[in-house]
Amino acid sequence: MNIPRTSFPRIVIIGGGFAGIALAKKLSRQEVQVVLLDKHNYHTFQPLLYQVSTGGLEPDSIAYPIRKILKNFPNFHFRLANVKRISTKSNKVKTNIGDLKFDYLVIATGSKTNFFGNESIAANSVEMKSIPQSLNLRSLILENFEEALLKSDLNERNALMNFVIVGAGPTGVELAGALAEIKKGILPKDYPDLDTRSVQINLVQSGDRVLKEMSEQASKKAEDFLEGLGVNVWKNVRVTGYDGKIVTTNSDLTFETATVVWAAGVKGATIRGLDSEKFVSRGNRINTNAYNQVTGFTNIFAVGDVANVITEENPLGYPMMAQPAIQQGKQLGDNLLRLIENKPMIPFDYKDKGSMATVGRNKAVVDLKHFKFQGVFAWFVWMYIHLFFLIGFRNRMIVFINWVYNYVRFDREARLIIRPYKKKLKR
Ligand SMILES: Cc1cc2nc3c(=O)[nH]c(=O)nc-3n(C[C@H](O)[C@H](O)[C@H](O)COP(=O)(O)OP(=O)(O)OC[C@H]3O[C@@H](n4cnc5c(N)ncnc54)[C@H](O)[C@@H]3O)c2cc1C
C-alpha cells in the first residue's frame, strides 16, 4: 500500500463513517500513525439519504471527501480499499489493493441491510443504505411515473404508482412522509396527464406502533402526521415475500407494486476473519468489552454500528445510531493513547442525547431525556441538529439553501433520472 513504517505505532481503522472519522480526528495530532481504509473516498451522512432518494437534496451535499476531513494531519494516510479479510494471527488486513500490517486495528464498518434470509425480498426490493442506492431509488420512483404515463391498463398503472415501504423506523417514516409530500405538491404539476390521486404510499410495520424506539407520545404523533399526509400505515403486518409484482404478508393483505423499499432491519457489516459465532452475536455485531476491545484480543477494537459493546449494565449493546458511533470513536481515541502509554483505559459510558425523526414540512417528533415535543418547533430543532452534524461548511450552506428554497417554493428540484435504474428482478 506504499505506507512507510515509522517509529510510531500503526493504528489501522476500517471505515470512515461516524465512528471511524471521530476516532481518526482524535488521533490526528498524536504520536501514532493512522491509516484509514474505506471502500468509498467520502463520508456519507446517512440520516439525509432519504432526501436524496426523493429529490430534495443533491447527493454531493451529504457526502464529504475523507481526505479533506483529515488534510494537514501529519502521520495520517487514507487508502481507497475494500477490506476483505482480517488475519488476527499475523495482525494483517487483506484488501483489494494489498495487505497491511497493523499494531492496533479498529473495525468501524457500520451496518448493512438485513433481509432476515428472505431471498425474494432481497432480490426484488430496494435498499437505502448508501448514496448509490439512494440514487437508484430516486431514479426508480421517477421511472415508475414515466412508465405509468404510458400504460393503458389500470392495474399495471396503479402498480407503478403504488409504493410499499417496509419498516416504520425513522428511515421508513421519513421516506413515507417525503413521498406523500411529492404526491401532493409535485406530481400533479409534473404529470398533469396522470391521475396522481391514485398514488398510494403504504408503510408496513410488523409491530404495533411506528418509531418503536421512541416514546409512545412520539409514535402516536408521527402516526397522526403520516395519516394526515395520506400515508396508509399498516401495523402488526409482517411482509413475507415480494416476487417483483406482489407483496405477500402474514395476513390476507397483499400489495401489487413495482416498488418495495426495505427499511426493516440492519445487521453489523462484519469482515471475514472476525465474523464467526465466536466473535459475533445479536444483530451480527462484533462483541466487545466496555473499552471496545474485541473479545479475546487486546489490540483489536470495534466501534459504532458493527460493535456490540456488552457490559453488565448494557447487556444488549447500544442502538445503531450516529451518537453512540461518534461517542465510541472519540472515547476509543483517548483509550488507544492510554493503552500505548500503559495507562488504564476508561470504560465507554454512553450519553443519550435523545432521538428525533421528521415526517415532513413543519412535522417532526423529538424525544429528549426530560422533554418531549412535536410539531413545528421540533421540525426546526431537527433541521438545526442535522445541519450541525453535517460535515463541511459548503455542505451545510447547500443543504440550508435547498431547504429554504424547497420550503418557500414547495419544490424538490433534484428530481432527475441521471442514471436510469433497472431492477434486477428474478421474475
Ligand atoms: C437511511 C438511514 C437513516 C438514518 N438516520 C439516522 C438518524 O436520523 N439518526 C441517527 O442517529 N442515526 C441514523 N442512521 C444510522 C446512522 O447513520 C448509523 O448508526 C451510523 O452511520 C453508524 O456509524 P458507523 O461509523 O458505525 O458506520 P457508517 O457510518 O455506516 O460507516 C461505515 C463505513 O465503513 C465503510 N466500510 C464498510 N465495510 C467496509 C470494508 N469491508 N472495507 C472498507 N470500508 C468499509 C463504509 O464505506 C462506511 O464509510 C441512519 C441510517 C440510515 C441508513
PDB file of N, CA and C and ligand atoms in Angstrom, residues 14-21 37-40 42-50 66 79 81-85 95 107-111 128-130 134 170-171 174 266 269-271 303-307 319-326 354-357 382 386, ligand 1:
ATOM      1  N   ILE A  14     -10.742   0.624   9.851  1.00  0.00           N
ATOM      2  CA  ILE A  14     -11.523   0.236   8.651  1.00  0.00           C
ATOM      3  C   ILE A  14     -12.870   0.932   8.752  1.00  0.00           C
ATOM      4  N   GLY A  15     -13.104   1.891   7.872  1.00  0.00           N
ATOM      5  CA  GLY A  15     -14.405   2.575   7.836  1.00  0.00           C
ATOM      6  C   GLY A  15     -14.319   4.035   8.214  1.00  0.00           C
ATOM      7  N   GLY A  16     -14.715   4.899   7.266  1.00  0.00           N
ATOM      8  CA  GLY A  16     -14.719   6.355   7.500  1.00  0.00           C
ATOM      9  C   GLY A  16     -16.127   6.869   7.698  1.00  0.00           C
ATOM     10  N   GLY A  17     -16.895   6.146   8.521  1.00  0.00           N
ATOM     11  CA  GLY A  17     -18.240   6.624   8.882  1.00  0.00           C
ATOM     12  C   GLY A  17     -18.158   7.506  10.117  1.00  0.00           C
ATOM     13  N   PHE A  18     -19.254   7.596  10.842  1.00  0.00           N
ATOM     14  CA  PHE A  18     -19.290   8.479  12.014  1.00  0.00           C
ATOM     15  C   PHE A  18     -18.229   8.069  13.042  1.00  0.00           C
ATOM     16  N   ALA A  19     -18.128   6.753  13.304  1.00  0.00           N
ATOM     17  CA  ALA A  19     -17.206   6.288  14.343  1.00  0.00           C
ATOM     18  C   ALA A  19     -15.754   6.436  13.880  1.00  0.00           C
ATOM     19  N   GLY A  20     -15.469   5.979  12.661  1.00  0.00           N
ATOM     20  CA  GLY A  20     -14.093   5.997  12.150  1.00  0.00           C
ATOM     21  C   GLY A  20     -13.545   7.415  12.044  1.00  0.00           C
ATOM     22  N   ILE A  21     -14.369   8.341  11.586  1.00  0.00           N
ATOM     23  CA  ILE A  21     -13.900   9.727  11.441  1.00  0.00           C
ATOM     24  C   ILE A  21     -13.684  10.369  12.814  1.00  0.00           C
ATOM     25  N   LEU A  37      -8.898   3.095   6.070  1.00  0.00           N
ATOM     26  CA  LEU A  37      -9.262   2.397   4.825  1.00  0.00           C
ATOM     27  C   LEU A  37     -10.769   2.475   4.657  1.00  0.00           C
ATOM     28  N   ASP A  38     -11.219   2.853   3.481  1.00  0.00           N
ATOM     29  CA  ASP A  38     -12.669   2.823   3.216  1.00  0.00           C
ATOM     30  C   ASP A  38     -12.880   2.486   1.741  1.00  0.00           C
ATOM     31  N   LYS A  39     -13.989   1.793   1.469  1.00  0.00           N
ATOM     32  CA  LYS A  39     -14.259   1.428   0.071  1.00  0.00           C
ATOM     33  C   LYS A  39     -14.825   2.609  -0.709  1.00  0.00           C
ATOM     34  N   HIS A  40     -15.177   3.688  -0.012  1.00  0.00           N
ATOM     35  CA  HIS A  40     -15.565   4.941  -0.672  1.00  0.00           C
ATOM     36  C   HIS A  40     -14.545   6.017  -0.293  1.00  0.00           C
ATOM     37  N   TYR A  42     -15.385   8.957   0.351  1.00  0.00           N
ATOM     38  CA  TYR A  42     -16.158  10.010   1.016  1.00  0.00           C
ATOM     39  C   TYR A  42     -16.896   9.458   2.233  1.00  0.00           C
ATOM     40  N   HIS A  43     -17.213  10.376   3.133  1.00  0.00           N
ATOM     41  CA  HIS A  43     -18.040  10.059   4.304  1.00  0.00           C
ATOM     42  C   HIS A  43     -19.490  10.361   3.934  1.00  0.00           C
ATOM     43  N   THR A  44     -20.400   9.459   4.293  1.00  0.00           N
ATOM     44  CA  THR A  44     -21.814   9.666   3.950  1.00  0.00           C
ATOM     45  C   THR A  44     -22.611  10.062   5.190  1.00  0.00           C
ATOM     46  N   PHE A  45     -23.419  11.092   5.064  1.00  0.00           N
ATOM     47  CA  PHE A  45     -24.301  11.486   6.167  1.00  0.00           C
ATOM     48  C   PHE A  45     -25.631  10.753   5.951  1.00  0.00           C
ATOM     49  N   GLN A  46     -25.687   9.528   6.476  1.00  0.00           N
ATOM     50  CA  GLN A  46     -26.825   8.638   6.177  1.00  0.00           C
ATOM     51  C   GLN A  46     -28.196   9.195   6.582  1.00  0.00           C
ATOM     52  N   PRO A  47     -28.313   9.953   7.678  1.00  0.00           N
ATOM     53  CA  PRO A  47     -29.651  10.421   8.060  1.00  0.00           C
ATOM     54  C   PRO A  47     -30.373  11.234   6.970  1.00  0.00           C
ATOM     55  N   LEU A  48     -29.630  11.779   6.004  1.00  0.00           N
ATOM     56  CA  LEU A  48     -30.324  12.554   4.956  1.00  0.00           C
ATOM     57  C   LEU A  48     -30.400  11.807   3.624  1.00  0.00           C
ATOM     58  N   LEU A  49     -30.120  10.520   3.621  1.00  0.00           N
ATOM     59  CA  LEU A  49     -30.202   9.756   2.363  1.00  0.00           C
ATOM     60  C   LEU A  49     -31.612   9.812   1.777  1.00  0.00           C
ATOM     61  N   TYR A  50     -32.611   9.798   2.651  1.00  0.00           N
ATOM     62  CA  TYR A  50     -33.984   9.768   2.128  1.00  0.00           C
ATOM     63  C   TYR A  50     -34.286  11.040   1.329  1.00  0.00           C
ATOM     64  N   ILE A  66     -13.114  12.127   2.393  1.00  0.00           N
ATOM     65  CA  ILE A  66     -12.416  11.756   3.639  1.00  0.00           C
ATOM     66  C   ILE A  66     -11.038  12.425   3.691  1.00  0.00           C
ATOM     67  N   ARG A  79      -6.403   5.238   2.320  1.00  0.00           N
ATOM     68  CA  ARG A  79      -6.353   4.403   1.120  1.00  0.00           C
ATOM     69  C   ARG A  79      -7.775   3.968   0.767  1.00  0.00           C
ATOM     70  N   ALA A  81      -9.853   1.423  -0.239  1.00  0.00           N
ATOM     71  CA  ALA A  81      -9.633  -0.031  -0.227  1.00  0.00           C
ATOM     72  C   ALA A  81     -10.842  -0.746   0.341  1.00  0.00           C
ATOM     73  N   ASN A  82     -11.150  -1.865  -0.258  1.00  0.00           N
ATOM     74  CA  ASN A  82     -12.212  -2.728   0.265  1.00  0.00           C
ATOM     75  C   ASN A  82     -11.542  -3.833   1.079  1.00  0.00           C
ATOM     76  N   VAL A  83     -11.787  -3.836   2.360  1.00  0.00           N
ATOM     77  CA  VAL A  83     -11.124  -4.826   3.216  1.00  0.00           C
ATOM     78  C   VAL A  83     -11.887  -6.146   3.129  1.00  0.00           C
ATOM     79  N   LYS A  84     -11.174  -7.200   2.772  1.00  0.00           N
ATOM     80  CA  LYS A  84     -11.812  -8.498   2.521  1.00  0.00           C
ATOM     81  C   LYS A  84     -11.686  -9.443   3.706  1.00  0.00           C
ATOM     82  N   ARG A  85     -10.588  -9.337   4.433  1.00  0.00           N
ATOM     83  CA  ARG A  85     -10.332 -10.321   5.493  1.00  0.00           C
ATOM     84  C   ARG A  85      -9.380  -9.733   6.531  1.00  0.00           C
ATOM     85  N   THR A  95      -6.800  -6.642   1.623  1.00  0.00           N
ATOM     86  CA  THR A  95      -7.728  -5.779   0.888  1.00  0.00           C
ATOM     87  C   THR A  95      -7.569  -5.998  -0.615  1.00  0.00           C
ATOM     88  N   ILE A 107     -12.222  -1.788  13.865  1.00  0.00           N
ATOM     89  CA  ILE A 107     -13.236  -2.113  12.857  1.00  0.00           C
ATOM     90  C   ILE A 107     -14.395  -1.144  13.073  1.00  0.00           C
ATOM     91  N   ALA A 108     -14.651  -0.341  12.052  1.00  0.00           N
ATOM     92  CA  ALA A 108     -15.713   0.683  12.149  1.00  0.00           C
ATOM     93  C   ALA A 108     -16.525   0.635  10.860  1.00  0.00           C
ATOM     94  N   THR A 109     -16.922  -0.593  10.493  1.00  0.00           N
ATOM     95  CA  THR A 109     -17.516  -0.815   9.170  1.00  0.00           C
ATOM     96  C   THR A 109     -19.027  -0.606   9.115  1.00  0.00           C
ATOM     97  N   GLY A 110     -19.641  -0.227  10.240  1.00  0.00           N
ATOM     98  CA  GLY A 110     -21.066   0.109  10.209  1.00  0.00           C
ATOM     99  C   GLY A 110     -21.960  -1.109  10.039  1.00  0.00           C
ATOM    100  N   SER A 111     -23.038  -0.909   9.301  1.00  0.00           N
ATOM    101  CA  SER A 111     -24.024  -1.987   9.177  1.00  0.00           C
ATOM    102  C   SER A 111     -24.477  -2.126   7.730  1.00  0.00           C
ATOM    103  N   MET A 128     -31.712   1.430   1.072  1.00  0.00           N
ATOM    104  CA  MET A 128     -31.315   2.851   1.104  1.00  0.00           C
ATOM    105  C   MET A 128     -30.242   3.040   2.184  1.00  0.00           C
ATOM    106  N   LYS A 129     -29.084   2.377   1.969  1.00  0.00           N
ATOM    107  CA  LYS A 129     -28.010   2.465   2.960  1.00  0.00           C
ATOM    108  C   LYS A 129     -26.832   3.283   2.461  1.00  0.00           C
ATOM    109  N   SER A 130     -26.857   3.629   1.153  1.00  0.00           N
ATOM    110  CA  SER A 130     -25.695   4.336   0.605  1.00  0.00           C
ATOM    111  C   SER A 130     -26.177   5.334  -0.451  1.00  0.00           C
ATOM    112  N   SER A 134     -29.473   5.272  -2.889  1.00  0.00           N
ATOM    113  CA  SER A 134     -30.471   6.351  -2.845  1.00  0.00           C
ATOM    114  C   SER A 134     -30.728   6.905  -4.240  1.00  0.00           C
ATOM    115  N   PRO A 170     -37.224   5.368  11.823  1.00  0.00           N
ATOM    116  CA  PRO A 170     -37.040   6.726  11.276  1.00  0.00           C
ATOM    117  C   PRO A 170     -36.903   6.737   9.749  1.00  0.00           C
ATOM    118  N   THR A 171     -36.170   5.758   9.182  1.00  0.00           N
ATOM    119  CA  THR A 171     -35.972   5.763   7.725  1.00  0.00           C
ATOM    120  C   THR A 171     -37.299   5.597   6.996  1.00  0.00           C
ATOM    121  N   GLU A 174     -39.623   8.714   7.536  1.00  0.00           N
ATOM    122  CA  GLU A 174     -39.172   9.918   6.828  1.00  0.00           C
ATOM    123  C   GLU A 174     -39.381   9.776   5.320  1.00  0.00           C
ATOM    124  N   VAL A 266     -31.277  -3.814   9.963  1.00  0.00           N
ATOM    125  CA  VAL A 266     -29.857  -3.767   9.595  1.00  0.00           C
ATOM    126  C   VAL A 266     -29.094  -4.764  10.458  1.00  0.00           C
ATOM    127  N   ALA A 269     -21.882  -4.993   9.668  1.00  0.00           N
ATOM    128  CA  ALA A 269     -21.126  -5.299   8.435  1.00  0.00           C
ATOM    129  C   ALA A 269     -19.778  -5.895   8.839  1.00  0.00           C
ATOM    130  N   THR A 270     -19.798  -7.164   9.222  1.00  0.00           N
ATOM    131  CA  THR A 270     -18.561  -7.796   9.707  1.00  0.00           C
ATOM    132  C   THR A 270     -17.644  -8.161   8.538  1.00  0.00           C
ATOM    133  N   ILE A 271     -16.417  -8.509   8.867  1.00  0.00           N
ATOM    134  CA  ILE A 271     -15.430  -8.878   7.842  1.00  0.00           C
ATOM    135  C   ILE A 271     -14.906 -10.272   8.153  1.00  0.00           C
ATOM    136  N   VAL A 303     -16.019  -0.381  16.832  1.00  0.00           N
ATOM    137  CA  VAL A 303     -16.807   0.787  17.273  1.00  0.00           C
ATOM    138  C   VAL A 303     -17.989   1.017  16.336  1.00  0.00           C
ATOM    139  N   GLY A 304     -19.011   1.670  16.860  1.00  0.00           N
ATOM    140  CA  GLY A 304     -20.156   2.064  16.025  1.00  0.00           C
ATOM    141  C   GLY A 304     -21.139   0.927  15.822  1.00  0.00           C
ATOM    142  N   ASP A 305     -21.854   0.980  14.702  1.00  0.00           N
ATOM    143  CA  ASP A 305     -22.919   0.002  14.417  1.00  0.00           C
ATOM    144  C   ASP A 305     -22.444  -1.444  14.489  1.00  0.00           C
ATOM    145  N   VAL A 306     -21.200  -1.682  14.076  1.00  0.00           N
ATOM    146  CA  VAL A 306     -20.715  -3.069  13.980  1.00  0.00           C
ATOM    147  C   VAL A 306     -20.354  -3.644  15.353  1.00  0.00           C
ATOM    148  N   ALA A 307     -20.316  -2.793  16.366  1.00  0.00           N
ATOM    149  CA  ALA A 307     -19.849  -3.238  17.688  1.00  0.00           C
ATOM    150  C   ALA A 307     -21.001  -3.515  18.636  1.00  0.00           C
ATOM    151  N   PRO A 319     -27.796   1.364  20.702  1.00  0.00           N
ATOM    152  CA  PRO A 319     -28.557   1.450  19.447  1.00  0.00           C
ATOM    153  C   PRO A 319     -27.654   1.757  18.247  1.00  0.00           C
ATOM    154  N   MET A 320     -28.063   1.271  17.080  1.00  0.00           N
ATOM    155  CA  MET A 320     -27.268   1.507  15.875  1.00  0.00           C
ATOM    156  C   MET A 320     -27.619   2.894  15.343  1.00  0.00           C
ATOM    157  N   MET A 321     -27.027   3.892  15.985  1.00  0.00           N
ATOM    158  CA  MET A 321     -27.301   5.290  15.642  1.00  0.00           C
ATOM    159  C   MET A 321     -25.995   6.085  15.632  1.00  0.00           C
ATOM    160  N   ALA A 322     -26.100   7.299  15.084  1.00  0.00           N
ATOM    161  CA  ALA A 322     -24.894   8.110  14.902  1.00  0.00           C
ATOM    162  C   ALA A 322     -24.230   8.479  16.238  1.00  0.00           C
ATOM    163  N   GLN A 323     -25.013   8.853  17.252  1.00  0.00           N
ATOM    164  CA  GLN A 323     -24.416   9.327  18.502  1.00  0.00           C
ATOM    165  C   GLN A 323     -23.563   8.264  19.207  1.00  0.00           C
ATOM    166  N   PRO A 324     -24.080   7.036  19.399  1.00  0.00           N
ATOM    167  CA  PRO A 324     -23.206   6.031  20.008  1.00  0.00           C
ATOM    168  C   PRO A 324     -21.923   5.825  19.199  1.00  0.00           C
ATOM    169  N   ALA A 325     -22.042   5.886  17.857  1.00  0.00           N
ATOM    170  CA  ALA A 325     -20.857   5.677  17.000  1.00  0.00           C
ATOM    171  C   ALA A 325     -19.841   6.801  17.220  1.00  0.00           C
ATOM    172  N   ILE A 326     -20.303   8.046  17.215  1.00  0.00           N
ATOM    173  CA  ILE A 326     -19.388   9.187  17.393  1.00  0.00           C
ATOM    174  C   ILE A 326     -18.739   9.130  18.782  1.00  0.00           C
ATOM    175  N   GLY A 354     -30.897  11.788  23.208  1.00  0.00           N
ATOM    176  CA  GLY A 354     -32.280  11.775  22.710  1.00  0.00           C
ATOM    177  C   GLY A 354     -32.348  11.349  21.257  1.00  0.00           C
ATOM    178  N   SER A 355     -33.569  11.296  20.726  1.00  0.00           N
ATOM    179  CA  SER A 355     -33.729  10.896  19.327  1.00  0.00           C
ATOM    180  C   SER A 355     -34.840  11.717  18.686  1.00  0.00           C
ATOM    181  N   MET A 356     -34.834  11.722  17.376  1.00  0.00           N
ATOM    182  CA  MET A 356     -35.803  12.551  16.651  1.00  0.00           C
ATOM    183  C   MET A 356     -36.054  11.982  15.263  1.00  0.00           C
ATOM    184  N   ALA A 357     -37.190  12.372  14.694  1.00  0.00           N
ATOM    185  CA  ALA A 357     -37.489  11.983  13.306  1.00  0.00           C
ATOM    186  C   ALA A 357     -38.407  13.045  12.729  1.00  0.00           C
ATOM    187  N   TRP A 382     -34.970  19.592  14.589  1.00  0.00           N
ATOM    188  CA  TRP A 382     -34.476  18.503  13.736  1.00  0.00           C
ATOM    189  C   TRP A 382     -33.538  19.063  12.656  1.00  0.00           C
ATOM    190  N   HIS A 386     -29.417  18.418  12.334  1.00  0.00           N
ATOM    191  CA  HIS A 386     -28.861  17.753  11.144  1.00  0.00           C
ATOM    192  C   HIS A 386     -27.847  18.655  10.444  1.00  0.00           C
TER     193      HIS A 386
HETATM  194  C1  LIG B   1     -31.220   5.849   5.780  1.00  0.00           C
HETATM  195  C2  LIG B   1     -30.606   5.972   7.151  1.00  0.00           C
HETATM  196  C3  LIG B   1     -31.076   6.943   8.027  1.00  0.00           C
HETATM  197  C4  LIG B   1     -30.522   7.074   9.298  1.00  0.00           C
HETATM  198  N1  LIG B   1     -30.974   8.056  10.127  1.00  0.00           N
HETATM  199  C5  LIG B   1     -30.402   8.225  11.338  1.00  0.00           C
HETATM  200  C6  LIG B   1     -30.819   9.278  12.201  1.00  0.00           C
HETATM  201  O1  LIG B   1     -31.715  10.060  11.869  1.00  0.00           O
HETATM  202  N2  LIG B   1     -30.200   9.411  13.403  1.00  0.00           N
HETATM  203  C7  LIG B   1     -29.189   8.557  13.794  1.00  0.00           C
HETATM  204  O2  LIG B   1     -28.619   8.734  14.879  1.00  0.00           O
HETATM  205  N3  LIG B   1     -28.784   7.553  13.001  1.00  0.00           N
HETATM  206  C8  LIG B   1     -29.365   7.363  11.799  1.00  0.00           C
HETATM  207  N4  LIG B   1     -28.945   6.341  10.983  1.00  0.00           N
HETATM  208  C9  LIG B   1     -27.934   5.405  11.487  1.00  0.00           C
HETATM  209  C10 LIG B   1     -26.538   6.000  11.422  1.00  0.00           C
HETATM  210  O3  LIG B   1     -26.297   6.517  10.139  1.00  0.00           O
HETATM  211  C11 LIG B   1     -25.547   4.908  11.769  1.00  0.00           C
HETATM  212  O4  LIG B   1     -25.816   4.469  13.072  1.00  0.00           O
HETATM  213  C12 LIG B   1     -24.116   5.419  11.687  1.00  0.00           C
HETATM  214  O5  LIG B   1     -23.806   5.762  10.358  1.00  0.00           O
HETATM  215  C13 LIG B   1     -23.140   4.383  12.210  1.00  0.00           C
HETATM  216  O6  LIG B   1     -21.845   4.884  12.085  1.00  0.00           O
HETATM  217  P1  LIG B   1     -20.634   3.892  11.813  1.00  0.00           P
HETATM  218  O7  LIG B   1     -19.402   4.739  11.814  1.00  0.00           O
HETATM  219  O8  LIG B   1     -20.700   2.743  12.735  1.00  0.00           O
HETATM  220  O9  LIG B   1     -20.890   3.299  10.358  1.00  0.00           O
HETATM  221  P2  LIG B   1     -21.102   4.041   8.962  1.00  0.00           P
HETATM  222  O10 LIG B   1     -21.391   5.474   9.143  1.00  0.00           O
HETATM  223  O11 LIG B   1     -22.084   3.210   8.223  1.00  0.00           O
HETATM  224  O12 LIG B   1     -19.680   3.919   8.264  1.00  0.00           O
HETATM  225  C14 LIG B   1     -19.132   2.679   7.893  1.00  0.00           C
HETATM  226  C15 LIG B   1     -18.020   2.934   6.867  1.00  0.00           C
HETATM  227  O13 LIG B   1     -17.318   1.716   6.671  1.00  0.00           O
HETATM  228  C16 LIG B   1     -17.030   1.544   5.293  1.00  0.00           C
HETATM  229  N5  LIG B   1     -16.888   0.104   5.065  1.00  0.00           N
HETATM  230  C17 LIG B   1     -17.756  -0.880   5.366  1.00  0.00           C
HETATM  231  N6  LIG B   1     -17.255  -2.086   5.053  1.00  0.00           N
HETATM  232  C18 LIG B   1     -16.025  -1.854   4.541  1.00  0.00           C
HETATM  233  C19 LIG B   1     -14.992  -2.693   4.038  1.00  0.00           C
HETATM  234  N7  LIG B   1     -15.131  -4.024   4.013  1.00  0.00           N
HETATM  235  N8  LIG B   1     -13.868  -2.121   3.566  1.00  0.00           N
HETATM  236  C20 LIG B   1     -13.710  -0.790   3.577  1.00  0.00           C
HETATM  237  N9  LIG B   1     -14.644   0.069   4.054  1.00  0.00           N
HETATM  238  C21 LIG B   1     -15.783  -0.456   4.538  1.00  0.00           C
HETATM  239  C22 LIG B   1     -18.245   2.149   4.600  1.00  0.00           C
HETATM  240  O14 LIG B   1     -17.941   2.521   3.269  1.00  0.00           O
HETATM  241  C23 LIG B   1     -18.559   3.341   5.505  1.00  0.00           C
HETATM  242  O15 LIG B   1     -17.886   4.503   5.067  1.00  0.00           O
HETATM  243  C24 LIG B   1     -29.486   6.201   9.700  1.00  0.00           C
HETATM  244  C25 LIG B   1     -29.008   5.220   8.820  1.00  0.00           C
HETATM  245  C26 LIG B   1     -29.570   5.110   7.549  1.00  0.00           C
HETATM  246  C27 LIG B   1     -29.042   4.062   6.614  1.00  0.00           C
END
